[in-house]
């Protein structure tokens, strides 16, 4: 057709004779040159799309790239279709439109004309009006879907690629009258080609043309955009892209459900390790704890792929996403085991340090005895003896503790004044409450962080979609701020900028926009922890009263019951052996718990998080959100 239209000699034969794209400049004749604002017409001929020869060789990706490049390159694209049905080109055009929407840098103004060859009936245009209307409706619908996916404002197909279904769909007679090779050429074919050429030149007369230098830059920009685009070309049409992105959102929800449950288990095991109740964690144990949630997620995955309205499209990705969930689950188990193993090793290191402390004391005592024996009778002056001993003592201490971290000084006078006038039970109760306060606030903040992360995942626009949705919000935020330094950070280290964006949005959501909701969640978790401590306190006291025991047994019972949720640092009962009224001790602890609860109610939420190690937990959960969306 191009050969007949412009007098060219592109390769023509049965089968796939053209590979890739060929172009040729056609000079305008002097007779018509005055009617146009350019001197040459660039004609590009491409291979046929959906070629059977390429089947099984990534033909989908190849055809989508080629079509996007050629349509974007020219002012007008002739889409040559054998027969009357344009459906085979609809899918490719949808991908082309979505690709153009993603190519923000390249300035494109394409148009297209459908040419149906081998249509012998001259009344085909009238008879196929319904088909053309359906074509227009489908292209418009897909353009709107693509615009929604990419955050553009296109309302119809022609907003991206100029196309009028009434004037830009042409029908051409077949080239031969009869069956070749003996059939003569069909005069009607030449007339159709000439009519089409007139339409092309008429549209071209409205164009200002383009310089070769600008055309070269356009090719480079379009080519670079094609190289950078690694997403849309892998799909058959816009509907597939939309379904895939919904699947990505679902995948994010599934992984978050697994991670949220694992965080809960991790928060429960951590106090047990700190309290010395666990000294080994196996993957099989974590898998058993997670089995119920994991089976539920697998059931949801099966239901989604089998019962969703787009299950015919989803089936192609089922195996891949089932494997991704399995790999994610296994990595989650091994990752948490590794973290808990580090806590266990740290606990063992602290235990060894305590053992070394006893050794140090024994060594110092032995060295002191030997020094006393050595100096006996040699130095009679008391002051000189003390100076000599202090010098040698400081040398020993420095030598023995050279590998240990310094500890804070103990204010003995303050501690003595604190205990003065108080009974042992009151003092012991206050010490326990001080220890519980840190652990309780940390546990409440940990659980609140998990709950709020789930709230954000469901309700915050930037976090309730897939990775592309998050990227849109990050870029929009950068554009609104107009902070060049943050753009530089995003270009050099996008993860850092995204994490900063998430932290800021989490802070705004928790402490500014939804402070009351966050406070209610925090208060609910605080009430749950207080009830748990009170119940544990009551049961431990009742058990020791029923089966008589001393304060050591009570402390052991109380710590053991708490260990499933709270970390309680070791408290020596040696100086409180005279505490025998456990009911009174229980009442004192209850009073202390009420004071702690009142303090948590009165303190602003942001100060609570800032004053505990759980501040890092909030940041950790926001990073988890980012990781989920990356999958």
C-alpha positions as a printed NumPy array, in Angstrom:
array([[  0.   ,   0.   ,   0.   ],
       [  2.815,   2.428,   0.857],
       [  4.608,   1.483,  -2.362],
       [  1.498,   2.224,  -4.399],
       [  0.794,   5.434,  -2.478],
       [  4.258,   7.043,  -2.626],
       [  6.033,   5.132,  -5.395],
       [  8.404,   3.34 ,  -3.013],
       [ 10.037,  -0.072,  -3.143],
       [  9.664,  -1.499,   0.328],
       [  9.947,  -5.303,   0.391],
       [  6.597,  -6.98 ,  -0.327],
       [  5.844, -10.698,  -0.482],
       [  3.818, -13.432,   1.146],
       [  4.772, -14.055,   4.759],
       [  7.014, -11.947,   7.008],
       [  9.381, -10.16 ,   4.631],
       [  9.921,  -7.02 ,   6.765],
       [ 11.715,  -7.281,  10.097],
       [ 11.7  ,  -4.246,  12.367],
       [ 11.054,  -0.882,  10.694],
       [ 12.369,   0.82 ,   7.539],
       [ 12.01 ,   4.49 ,   6.688],
       [ 12.467,   6.601,   3.594],
       [ 12.209,  10.297,   2.823],
       [  9.818,  11.248,   0.017],
       [ 10.402,  14.673,  -1.515],
       [  7.388,  16.834,  -2.327],
       [  7.026,  17.767,  -5.983],
       [  7.267,  21.383,  -7.055],
       [  3.584,  21.364,  -8.059],
       [  2.281,  20.736,  -4.538],
       [  5.172,  22.079,  -2.461],
       [  3.554,  25.506,  -2.129],
       [  0.577,  23.969,  -0.311],
       [  2.706,  22.596,   2.521],
       [  5.064,  23.94 ,   5.185],
       [  7.615,  21.165,   4.768],
       [  9.758,  19.69 ,   1.988],
       [  9.738,  15.962,   2.7  ],
       [  7.443,  13.264,   3.979],
       [  9.069,  10.546,   6.118],
       [  7.461,   7.145,   5.436],
       [  8.09 ,   4.292,   7.887],
       [  7.215,   0.688,   7.069],
       [  7.091,  -1.887,   9.894],
       [  6.787,  -5.625,  10.13 ],
       [  3.381,  -7.113,  10.746],
       [  2.295,  -7.422,  14.363],
       [  1.277, -10.645,  16.07 ],
       [  3.343, -12.581,  13.512],
       [  3.082, -16.365,  13.759],
       [  6.839, -16.662,  13.156],
       [  7.507, -14.898,  16.458],
       [  5.11 , -16.989,  18.502],
       [  6.805, -18.147,  21.67 ],
       [  9.561, -15.527,  21.371],
       [  8.159, -12.797,  23.594],
       [  6.063, -11.469,  20.735],
       [  3.78 ,  -9.534,  23.106],
       [  6.563,  -7.359,  24.503],
       [  8.161,  -6.957,  21.06 ],
       [  4.962,  -5.878,  19.275],
       [  3.968,  -3.444,  22.016],
       [  7.364,  -1.741,  21.926],
       [  7.429,  -1.513,  18.153],
       [  3.892,  -0.132,  17.918],
       [  4.58 ,   2.461,  20.632],
       [  7.79 ,   3.597,  18.914],
       [  6.241,   3.95 ,  15.452],
       [  2.997,   5.594,  16.59 ],
       [  4.941,   8.061,  18.724],
       [  7.413,   8.794,  15.949],
       [  4.941,   9.888,  13.292],
       [  2.231,  12.491,  13.013],
       [ -0.056,   9.847,  11.527],
       [ -0.084,   6.073,  11.716],
       [ -1.862,   3.87 ,   9.167],
       [ -3.077,   0.725,  10.91 ],
       [ -3.449,  -1.785,   8.105],
       [ -5.932,  -4.553,   8.98 ],
       [ -6.707,  -7.546,   6.804],
       [-10.51 ,  -7.77 ,   6.775],
       [-13.242,  -5.919,   8.593],
       [-12.545,  -6.744,  12.255],
       [-10.211,  -4.268,  14.067],
       [-10.319,  -6.201,  17.375],
       [ -6.814,  -7.636,  16.923],
       [ -5.322,  -4.116,  17.056],
       [ -7.323,  -2.879,  20.035],
       [ -5.097,  -4.531,  22.614],
       [ -1.926,  -3.064,  21.121],
       [ -3.448,   0.419,  20.923],
       [ -4.427,   0.256,  24.587],
       [ -0.823,  -0.5  ,  25.558],
       [  0.412,   2.295,  23.276],
       [ -1.941,   4.789,  24.945],
       [ -0.857,   3.787,  28.462],
       [  2.8  ,   3.902,  27.461],
       [  2.341,   7.449,  26.101],
       [  0.748,   8.496,  29.397],
       [  3.836,   7.274,  31.232],
       [  6.242,   9.056,  28.88 ],
       [  5.972,  12.468,  30.477],
       [  9.199,  13.837,  28.987],
       [  8.456,  13.058,  25.311],
       [  6.188,  15.628,  23.614],
       [  3.921,  13.553,  21.354],
       [  0.954,  14.43 ,  19.113],
       [  0.143,  11.22 ,  17.231],
       [ -2.947,  10.327,  15.215],
       [ -4.1  ,   7.119,  13.567],
       [ -6.226,   5.885,  10.66 ],
       [ -7.595,   2.347,  10.396],
       [ -7.426,   0.854,   6.9  ],
       [ -9.367,  -2.368,   6.281],
       [ -8.001,  -4.201,   3.237],
       [ -9.711,  -6.867,   1.155],
       [-13.183,  -5.431,   1.77 ],
       [-14.997,  -5.776,  -1.507],
       [-18.393,  -4.434,  -0.476],
       [-18.539,  -0.699,  -1.091],
       [-21.3  ,  -0.449,   1.54 ],
       [-18.999,  -1.843,   4.24 ],
       [-18.684,   1.533,   5.982],
       [-22.415,   1.81 ,   6.57 ],
       [-22.828,  -1.813,   7.561],
       [-19.971,  -1.639,  10.069],
       [-21.101,   1.518,  11.885],
       [-22.151,  -0.507,  14.913],
       [-18.74 ,  -2.161,  14.989],
       [-17.017,   1.199,  14.723],
       [-19.09 ,   2.611,  17.559],
       [-18.186,  -0.383,  19.719],
       [-14.544,   0.152,  18.794],
       [-14.773,   3.804,  19.856],
       [-16.501,   2.912,  23.127],
       [-13.963,   0.251,  23.996],
       [-10.983,   2.475,  23.181],
       [-12.474,   5.313,  25.249],
       [-13.183,   2.99 ,  28.171],
       [ -9.651,   1.622,  28.119],
       [ -8.184,   5.13 ,  27.823],
       [-10.142,   6.212,  30.911],
       [ -8.95 ,   3.129,  32.8  ],
       [ -5.337,   3.819,  31.769],
       [ -5.684,   7.473,  32.789],
       [ -6.971,   6.423,  36.204],
       [ -4.067,   3.997,  36.635],
       [ -1.456,   6.59 ,  35.607],
       [ -3.031,   9.644,  37.269],
       [ -3.729,  11.481,  33.979],
       [ -6.756,  13.519,  32.934],
       [ -7.6  ,  11.86 ,  29.594],
       [-11.336,  11.349,  29.107],
       [-11.237,   9.458,  25.811],
       [ -8.868,   7.732,  23.403],
       [ -8.632,  10.791,  21.135],
       [ -7.196,  12.85 ,  24.035],
       [ -4.014,  10.795,  23.657],
       [ -4.06 ,   9.709,  19.996],
       [ -6.109,  11.856,  17.615],
       [ -8.808,   9.623,  16.149],
       [-12.322,  10.177,  14.77 ],
       [-14.225,   6.959,  14.238],
       [-16.4  ,   8.586,  11.568],
       [-13.601,   9.807,   9.295],
       [-10.528,   7.789,  10.29 ],
       [-11.773,   4.299,   9.449],
       [-11.323,   3.483,   5.73 ],
       [-12.111,   0.455,   3.602],
       [ -9.993,  -0.683,   0.686],
       [-10.702,  -3.178,  -2.1  ],
       [ -8.365,  -6.137,  -2.559],
       [ -5.317,  -5.754,  -4.81 ],
       [ -6.221,  -8.523,  -7.261],
       [ -9.436,  -9.329,  -9.094],
       [ -9.63 , -13.021,  -8.479],
       [ -6.954, -15.429,  -7.255],
       [ -3.294, -14.633,  -8.001],
       [ -0.957, -15.21 ,  -9.765],
       [ -3.127, -15.082, -12.928],
       [ -5.624, -12.489, -11.628],
       [ -5.338,  -8.936, -13.028],
       [ -4.864,  -5.893, -10.717],
       [ -8.024,  -4.379,  -9.298],
       [ -8.594,  -0.74 , -10.403],
       [-10.647,  -0.163,  -7.273],
       [ -7.526,  -0.776,  -5.165],
       [ -5.679,   2.088,  -6.831],
       [ -8.657,   4.354,  -6.356],
       [ -8.813,   3.468,  -2.643],
       [ -5.073,   4.106,  -2.236],
       [ -5.318,   7.427,  -4.043],
       [ -8.245,   8.499,  -1.877],
       [ -6.316,   7.537,   1.257],
       [ -3.265,   9.464,   0.049],
       [ -5.403,  12.564,  -0.455],
       [ -6.697,  12.26 ,   3.114],
       [ -3.153,  11.914,   4.461],
       [ -1.901,  14.952,   2.546],
       [ -4.948,  16.951,   3.601],
       [ -4.198,  16.246,   7.257],
       [ -0.499,  16.895,   6.671],
       [ -1.197,  20.338,   5.215],
       [ -2.312,  21.425,   8.692],
       [  1.099,  20.5  ,  10.152],
       [  4.087,  22.846,  10.423],
       [  6.533,  20.019,   9.943],
       [  9.683,  19.428,  11.958],
       [ 13.404,  20.009,  11.381],
       [ 15.718,  17.032,  11.048],
       [ 17.639,  18.083,  14.157],
       [ 14.415,  18.171,  16.19 ],
       [ 13.326,  14.879,  14.674],
       [ 16.621,  13.296,  15.714],
       [ 16.096,  14.517,  19.303],
       [ 12.539,  13.18 ,  19.236],
       [ 13.772,   9.743,  18.185],
       [ 16.352,   9.781,  20.984],
       [ 13.814,  10.847,  23.628],
       [ 11.28 ,   8.27 ,  22.465],
       [ 13.903,   5.525,  22.357],
       [ 15.14 ,   6.335,  25.857],
       [ 11.563,   6.34 ,  27.133],
       [ 11.047,   2.9  ,  25.602],
       [ 14.215,   1.599,  27.251],
       [ 13.181,   2.941,  30.663],
       [  9.657,   1.55 ,  30.403],
       [  9.751,  -1.982,  31.797],
       [  6.174,  -2.5  ,  32.884],
       [  3.289,  -1.904,  30.465],
       [  4.833,  -3.658,  27.455],
       [  4.632,  -7.009,  29.21 ],
       [  0.824,  -6.95 ,  29.171],
       [ -1.706,  -7.69 ,  26.491],
       [ -3.95 ,  -4.7  ,  27.148],
       [ -4.973,  -2.065,  29.693],
       [ -7.431,  -4.415,  31.375],
       [ -4.596,  -6.804,  32.165],
       [ -2.563,  -3.973,  33.693],
       [ -5.478,  -2.919,  35.891],
       [ -6.11 ,  -6.497,  37.059],
       [ -2.404,  -7.011,  37.778],
       [ -2.199,  -3.851,  39.867],
       [ -5.224,  -4.916,  41.896],
       [ -3.446,  -8.22 ,  42.44 ],
       [ -0.38 ,  -6.302,  43.672],
       [ -2.572,  -4.468,  46.195],
       [ -3.973,  -7.786,  47.395],
       [ -0.456,  -9.182,  47.662],
       [  0.491,  -6.225,  49.867],
       [ -2.5  ,  -6.963,  52.123],
       [ -1.575, -10.661,  52.371],
       [  2.064,  -9.953,  53.236],
       [  1.039,  -7.334,  55.784],
       [ -1.309,  -9.81 ,  57.489],
       [  1.59 , -12.269,  57.798],
       [  4.021,  -9.603,  58.981],
       [  1.543,  -8.159,  61.485],
       [  0.968, -11.589,  63.036],
       [  4.705, -12.23 ,  63.149],
       [  5.254,  -8.874,  64.873],
       [  2.74 ,  -9.906,  67.534],
       [  4.551, -13.216,  68.049],
       [  7.913, -11.454,  68.151],
       [  6.651,  -8.994,  70.774],
       [  5.403, -11.936,  72.843],
       [  8.648, -13.934,  72.632],
       [ 10.982, -11.044,  73.301],
       [ 10.   , -10.639,  77.019],
       [ 10.3  , -14.397,  77.526],
       [ 13.872, -14.282,  76.239],
       [ 14.683, -11.273,  78.42 ],
       [ 13.235, -13.052,  81.444],
       [ 15.33 , -16.166,  80.765],
       [ 12.377, -18.404,  79.891],
       [ 13.581, -19.077,  76.333],
       [ 17.151, -19.796,  75.31 ],
       [ 16.542, -21.25 ,  71.847],
       [ 14.195, -20.464,  68.958],
       [ 13.545, -22.898,  66.122],
       [ 11.992, -22.087,  62.749],
       [  9.59 , -24.986,  63.297],
       [  8.294, -23.315,  66.466],
       [  7.701, -19.999,  64.658],
       [  6.05 , -21.867,  61.788],
       [  3.708, -23.604,  64.244],
       [  2.788, -20.256,  65.831],
       [  2.112, -18.778,  62.374],
       [  0.366, -21.814,  60.892],
       [ -3.203, -20.603,  61.475],
       [ -2.621, -17.202,  59.865],
       [ -0.59 , -18.702,  56.999],
       [ -3.302, -21.246,  56.187],
       [ -5.909, -18.473,  56.262],
       [ -3.848, -16.391,  53.816],
       [ -3.425, -19.381,  51.491],
       [ -7.186, -19.906,  51.544],
       [ -7.754, -16.216,  50.716],
       [ -5.302, -16.485,  47.805],
       [ -7.104, -19.544,  46.433],
       [-10.501, -17.826,  46.771],
       [ -9.193, -14.687,  45.056],
       [ -7.808, -16.521,  42.038],
       [-10.809, -18.83 ,  41.68 ],
       [-13.728, -16.507,  42.432],
       [-12.658, -13.02 ,  41.329],
       [-14.549, -11.468,  38.418],
       [-11.292, -11.405,  36.4  ],
       [-10.215, -14.954,  37.21 ],
       [ -9.593, -15.725,  33.515],
       [ -6.889, -13.058,  33.437],
       [ -5.563, -13.821,  36.924],
       [ -4.818, -17.477,  36.18 ],
       [ -1.597, -16.569,  34.295],
       [ -0.037, -15.084,  37.469],
       [ -1.352, -17.563,  40.022],
       [  1.708, -19.78 ,  40.214],
       [  4.093, -16.834,  40.447],
       [  2.224, -15.131,  43.306],
       [  1.716, -18.362,  45.233],
       [  5.491, -18.889,  45.074],
       [  6.107, -15.259,  46.081],
       [  3.921, -15.665,  49.169],
       [  5.698, -18.908,  50.048],
       [  9.148, -17.309,  49.643],
       [  8.048, -14.245,  51.626],
       [  6.75 , -16.461,  54.445],
       [  9.975, -18.474,  54.613],
       [ 12.117, -15.318,  54.6  ],
       [  9.905, -13.865,  57.334],
       [ 10.428, -16.935,  59.54 ],
       [ 14.205, -16.994,  59.065],
       [ 14.471, -13.211,  59.523],
       [ 12.597, -13.228,  62.844],
       [ 14.571, -16.273,  64.03 ],
       [ 17.795, -14.422,  63.253],
       [ 16.671, -11.347,  65.233],
       [ 15.54 , -13.41 ,  68.214],
       [ 18.79 , -15.393,  68.128],
       [ 20.653, -12.098,  68.419],
       [ 18.576, -11.218,  71.508],
       [ 19.356, -14.629,  72.991],
       [ 23.077, -14.176,  72.339],
       [ 22.92 , -10.758,  73.96 ],
       [ 21.184, -12.262,  76.99 ],
       [ 23.848, -14.953,  77.239],
       [ 26.553, -12.286,  76.997],
       [ 24.961, -10.415,  79.92 ],
       [ 24.862, -13.645,  81.911],
       [ 28.545, -14.232,  81.245],
       [ 29.248, -10.682,  82.347],
       [ 27.502, -11.349,  85.659],
       [ 29.613, -14.464,  86.101],
       [ 32.735, -12.447,  85.367],
       [ 31.624,  -9.933,  87.959],
       [ 31.766, -12.651,  90.624],
       [ 35.179, -13.718,  89.393],
       [ 36.371, -10.108,  89.534],
       [ 35.198,  -9.776,  93.127],
       [ 36.953, -12.974,  94.129],
       [ 40.168, -11.945,  92.401],
       [ 40.113,  -8.511,  93.968],
       [ 39.536, -10.027,  97.383],
       [ 42.439, -12.431,  96.91 ],
       [ 44.749,  -9.663,  95.65 ],
       [ 43.743,  -7.495,  98.624],
       [ 44.628, -10.247, 101.087],
       [ 47.998, -10.821,  99.455],
       [ 48.755,  -7.076,  99.451],
       [ 47.74 ,  -6.762, 103.109],
       [ 49.998,  -9.644, 104.001],
       [ 52.872,  -8.107, 102.004],
       [ 52.539,  -4.645, 103.525],
       [ 51.995,  -5.849, 107.064],
       [ 54.806,  -4.471, 109.165],
       [ 56.464,  -2.755, 106.164],
       [ 54.388,   0.416, 106.405],
       [ 53.159,   1.573, 109.776],
       [ 51.648,   4.923, 108.836],
       [ 47.892,   4.506, 108.284],
       [ 47.616,   7.227, 105.642],
       [ 50.539,   5.956, 103.643],
       [ 49.099,   2.46 , 103.878],
       [ 45.746,   3.675, 102.579],
       [ 47.388,   5.592,  99.697],
       [ 49.407,   2.55 ,  98.729],
       [ 46.315,   0.344,  98.821],
       [ 44.163,   2.805,  96.83 ],
       [ 46.837,   3.064,  94.147],
       [ 47.179,  -0.684,  93.741],
       [ 43.365,  -1.146,  93.956],
       [ 42.641,   1.325,  91.156],
       [ 45.263,  -0.437,  89.013],
       [ 43.595,  -3.799,  89.615],
       [ 40.102,  -2.467,  88.852],
       [ 41.308,  -0.849,  85.642],
       [ 43.012,  -4.053,  84.577],
       [ 40.036,  -6.292,  85.306],
       [ 37.362,  -4.028,  83.777],
       [ 39.245,  -2.802,  80.711],
       [ 36.858,  -4.708,  78.38 ],
       [ 33.597,  -3.634,  80.054],
       [ 31.448,  -0.554,  79.54 ],
       [ 31.36 ,   1.995,  82.379],
       [ 28.188,   2.087,  84.47 ],
       [ 26.435,   5.094,  85.894],
       [ 27.348,   6.2  ,  89.392],
       [ 24.941,   5.135,  92.102],
       [ 23.736,   7.926,  94.337],
       [ 23.809,   6.033,  97.627],
       [ 22.648,   8.988,  99.731],
       [ 19.636,   9.532,  97.503],
       [ 18.708,   5.867,  97.648],
       [ 19.085,   5.846, 101.443],
       [ 16.858,   8.921, 101.831],
       [ 14.378,   7.292,  99.456],
       [ 14.099,   4.232, 101.675],
       [ 14.109,   6.123, 104.968],
       [ 10.828,   5.882, 106.84 ],
       [  9.299,   3.314, 104.463],
       [  8.574,  -0.285, 105.148],
       [ 10.277,  -2.994, 103.099],
       [  6.991,  -3.921, 101.385],
       [  6.374,  -0.326, 100.251],
       [  9.913,   0.062,  98.914],
       [  9.811,  -3.343,  97.201],
       [  6.446,  -2.502,  95.628],
       [  7.797,   0.802,  94.287],
       [ 10.865,  -0.923,  92.81 ],
       [  8.65 ,  -3.485,  91.059],
       [  6.411,  -0.705,  89.684],
       [  9.428,   1.203,  88.358],
       [ 10.57 ,  -1.923,  86.529],
       [  7.058,  -2.649,  85.263],
       [  6.538,   0.916,  84.055],
       [  9.298,   0.727,  81.454],
       [  8.251,  -2.715,  80.255],
       [  4.519,  -1.904,  80.197],
       [  4.909,   1.342,  78.251],
       [  7.185,  -0.408,  75.758],
       [  4.714,  -3.278,  75.27 ],
       [  1.799,  -0.869,  74.825],
       [  3.743,   1.203,  72.293],
       [  4.801,  -1.923,  70.385],
       [  1.214,  -3.116,  70.006],
       [ -0.043,   0.392,  69.232],
       [  2.566,   0.702,  66.485],
       [  1.334,  -2.524,  64.89 ],
       [ -2.324,  -1.458,  65.168],
       [ -1.649,   1.988,  63.722],
       [  0.367,   0.512,  60.864],
       [ -2.681,  -1.587,  59.988],
       [ -4.894,   1.522,  60.181],
       [ -2.564,   3.394,  57.839],
       [ -2.468,   0.48 ,  55.41 ],
       [ -6.263,   0.528,  55.176],
       [ -7.122,   4.225,  55.386],
       [ -4.201,   6.366,  54.245],
       [ -4.287,   6.964,  50.446],
       [ -0.515,   6.727,  49.99 ],
       [ -0.312,   3.306,  51.692],
       [ -3.473,   1.495,  50.614],
       [ -2.299,   0.697,  47.079],
       [  0.712,  -0.798,  45.371],
       [  4.242,   0.499,  44.875],
       [  3.257,   2.746,  41.952],
       [  0.608,   4.411,  44.087],
       [  3.196,   5.166,  46.784],
       [  5.611,   6.574,  44.19 ],
       [  2.887,   8.91 ,  42.873],
       [  2.283,  10.335,  46.34 ],
       [  6.01 ,  10.736,  46.987],
       [  6.519,  12.623,  43.713],
       [  3.423,  14.738,  44.319],
       [  4.738,  15.638,  47.777],
       [  8.123,  16.61 ,  46.297],
       [  6.453,  18.772,  43.667],
       [  4.304,  20.578,  46.247],
       [  7.289,  21.265,  48.524],
       [  9.502,  22.591,  45.693],
       [ 12.57 ,  21.584,  47.718],
       [ 15.434,  20.958,  45.295],
       [ 17.576,  19.162,  47.893],
       [ 14.868,  16.565,  48.451],
       [ 14.676,  15.978,  44.684],
       [ 18.429,  15.336,  44.704],
       [ 17.974,  12.874,  47.587],
       [ 15.192,  11.091,  45.687],
       [ 17.341,  10.788,  42.55 ],
       [ 20.414,   9.526,  44.401],
       [ 18.728,   7.445,  47.069],
       [ 14.993,   6.966,  46.409],
       [ 14.564,   4.539,  49.324],
       [ 15.822,   7.128,  51.813],
       [ 13.408,   9.755,  50.489],
       [ 10.472,   7.329,  50.499],
       [ 11.197,   6.277,  54.086],
       [ 11.352,   9.93 ,  55.141],
       [  8.021,  10.529,  53.391],
       [  6.462,   7.568,  55.22 ],
       [  7.788,   8.683,  58.61 ],
       [  6.417,  12.204,  58.108],
       [  3.01 ,  10.925,  57.028],
       [  2.858,   8.477,  59.935],
       [  3.68 ,  11.273,  62.367],
       [  1.036,  13.541,  60.802],
       [ -1.578,  10.779,  60.841],
       [ -0.865,   9.79 ,  64.449],
       [ -0.184,  13.087,  66.158],
       [ -1.941,  15.72 ,  64.044],
       [ -4.83 ,  14.509,  61.907],
       [ -5.957,  11.468,  63.901],
       [ -4.534,  12.086,  67.351],
       [ -7.781,  11.093,  69.088],
       [ -8.022,   7.791,  67.206],
       [ -4.372,   6.981,  67.934],
       [ -4.909,   7.892,  71.579],
       [ -7.928,   5.571,  71.814],
       [ -5.917,   2.697,  70.351],
       [ -3.071,   3.415,  72.759],
       [ -5.449,   3.639,  75.738],
       [ -7.126,   0.354,  74.819],
       [ -3.763,  -1.401,  74.687],
       [ -2.742,   0.272,  77.974],
       [ -5.944,  -0.961,  79.646],
       [ -5.309,  -4.485,  78.336],
       [ -1.778,  -4.522,  79.745],
       [ -2.91 ,  -3.14 ,  83.117],
       [ -5.627,  -5.803,  83.346],
       [ -3.073,  -8.47 ,  82.465],
       [ -0.648,  -7.271,  85.167],
       [ -3.415,  -7.01 ,  87.797],
       [ -4.694, -10.503,  86.972],
       [ -1.179, -11.941,  87.081],
       [ -0.496, -10.172,  90.381],
       [ -3.689, -11.56 ,  91.91 ],
       [ -3.042, -15.137,  90.742],
       [  0.604, -15.143,  91.889],
       [ -0.348, -13.849,  95.329],
       [ -3.22 , -16.354,  95.718],
       [ -0.964, -19.255,  94.686],
       [  1.718, -18.383,  97.26 ],
       [ -0.841, -17.806, 100.033],
       [ -2.552, -21.117,  99.241],
       [  0.75 , -22.983,  99.133],
       [  2.799, -21.043, 101.699],
       [  6.04 , -19.615, 100.401],
       [  8.411, -16.715, 100.937],
       [  9.005, -13.526,  98.93 ],
       [ 11.48 , -15.313,  96.643],
       [  8.858, -17.849,  95.598],
       [  6.307, -15.078,  95.052],
       [  8.735, -13.113,  92.886],
       [  9.538, -16.202,  90.842],
       [  5.836, -16.972,  90.347],
       [  4.987, -13.378,  89.401],
       [  7.895, -13.01 ,  86.944],
       [  7.141, -16.352,  85.306],
       [  3.49 , -15.424,  84.685],
       [  4.423, -12.002,  83.293],
       [  7.092, -13.312,  80.918],
       [  4.67 , -14.163,  78.103],
       [  3.957, -10.446,  77.496],
       [  6.274,  -8.287,  79.591],
       [  9.951,  -8.073,  80.331],
       [ 10.716,  -7.736,  84.049],
       [ 14.336,  -7.111,  84.948],
       [ 15.778,  -9.251,  87.735],
       [ 15.082,  -7.887,  91.212],
       [ 17.114,  -9.192,  94.136],
       [ 14.914, -10.199,  97.07 ],
       [ 17.879, -10.525,  99.455],
       [ 17.209,  -7.205, 101.185],
       [ 13.443,  -7.768, 101.338],
       [ 13.335, -11.145, 103.058],
       [ 11.297,  -9.571, 105.874],
       [  8.318,  -8.968, 103.521],
       [  5.727, -11.523, 104.571],
       [  2.415,  -9.724, 104.054],
       [  1.824, -10.476, 100.381],
       [ -1.668,  -8.929, 100.336],
       [ -0.202,  -5.629, 101.498],
       [  2.511,  -5.887,  98.828],
       [ -0.143,  -6.586,  96.213],
       [ -2.109,  -3.507,  97.268],
       [  1.022,  -1.344,  97.066],
       [  1.752,  -2.575,  93.54 ],
       [ -1.872,  -1.953,  92.532],
       [ -1.529,   1.641,  93.749],
       [  1.644,   2.02 ,  91.729],
       [ -0.044,   0.621,  88.608],
       [ -2.842,   3.177,  88.934],
       [ -0.259,   5.965,  89.119],
       [  1.483,   4.583,  85.975],
       [ -1.844,   4.391,  84.167],
       [ -2.663,   7.989,  85.134],
       [  0.734,   9.16 ,  83.89 ],
       [  0.169,   7.455,  80.536],
       [ -3.246,   9.099,  80.233],
       [ -1.903,  12.572,  80.998],
       [  1.246,  12.42 ,  78.859],
       [  0.798,  13.401,  75.179],
       [  1.086,  10.46 ,  72.799],
       [  4.105,  11.801,  70.915],
       [  6.029,  12.262,  74.182],
       [  5.175,   8.718,  75.216],
       [  6.591,   7.304,  71.993],
       [  9.608,   9.615,  72.11 ],
       [ 10.441,   8.543,  75.674],
       [ 10.555,   4.798,  75.   ],
       [ 12.541,   2.4  ,  72.843],
       [  9.293,   1.81 ,  70.938],
       [  9.948,   4.959,  68.98 ],
       [ 12.127,   2.745,  66.823],
       [  9.253,   0.284,  66.535],
       [  7.059,   2.911,  64.891],
       [  9.825,   3.677,  62.414],
       [ 10.395,  -0.035,  61.899],
       [  6.734,  -0.618,  61.048],
       [  6.706,   2.264,  58.59 ],
       [  9.725,   0.717,  56.874],
       [  7.831,  -2.602,  56.824],
       [  5.038,  -0.839,  54.954],
       [  7.552,   0.337,  52.382],
       [  9.002,  -3.164,  52.041],
       [  5.502,  -4.638,  51.536],
       [  4.8  ,  -2.21 ,  48.722],
       [  8.083,  -3.015,  47.085],
       [  7.142,  -6.63 ,  46.616]])
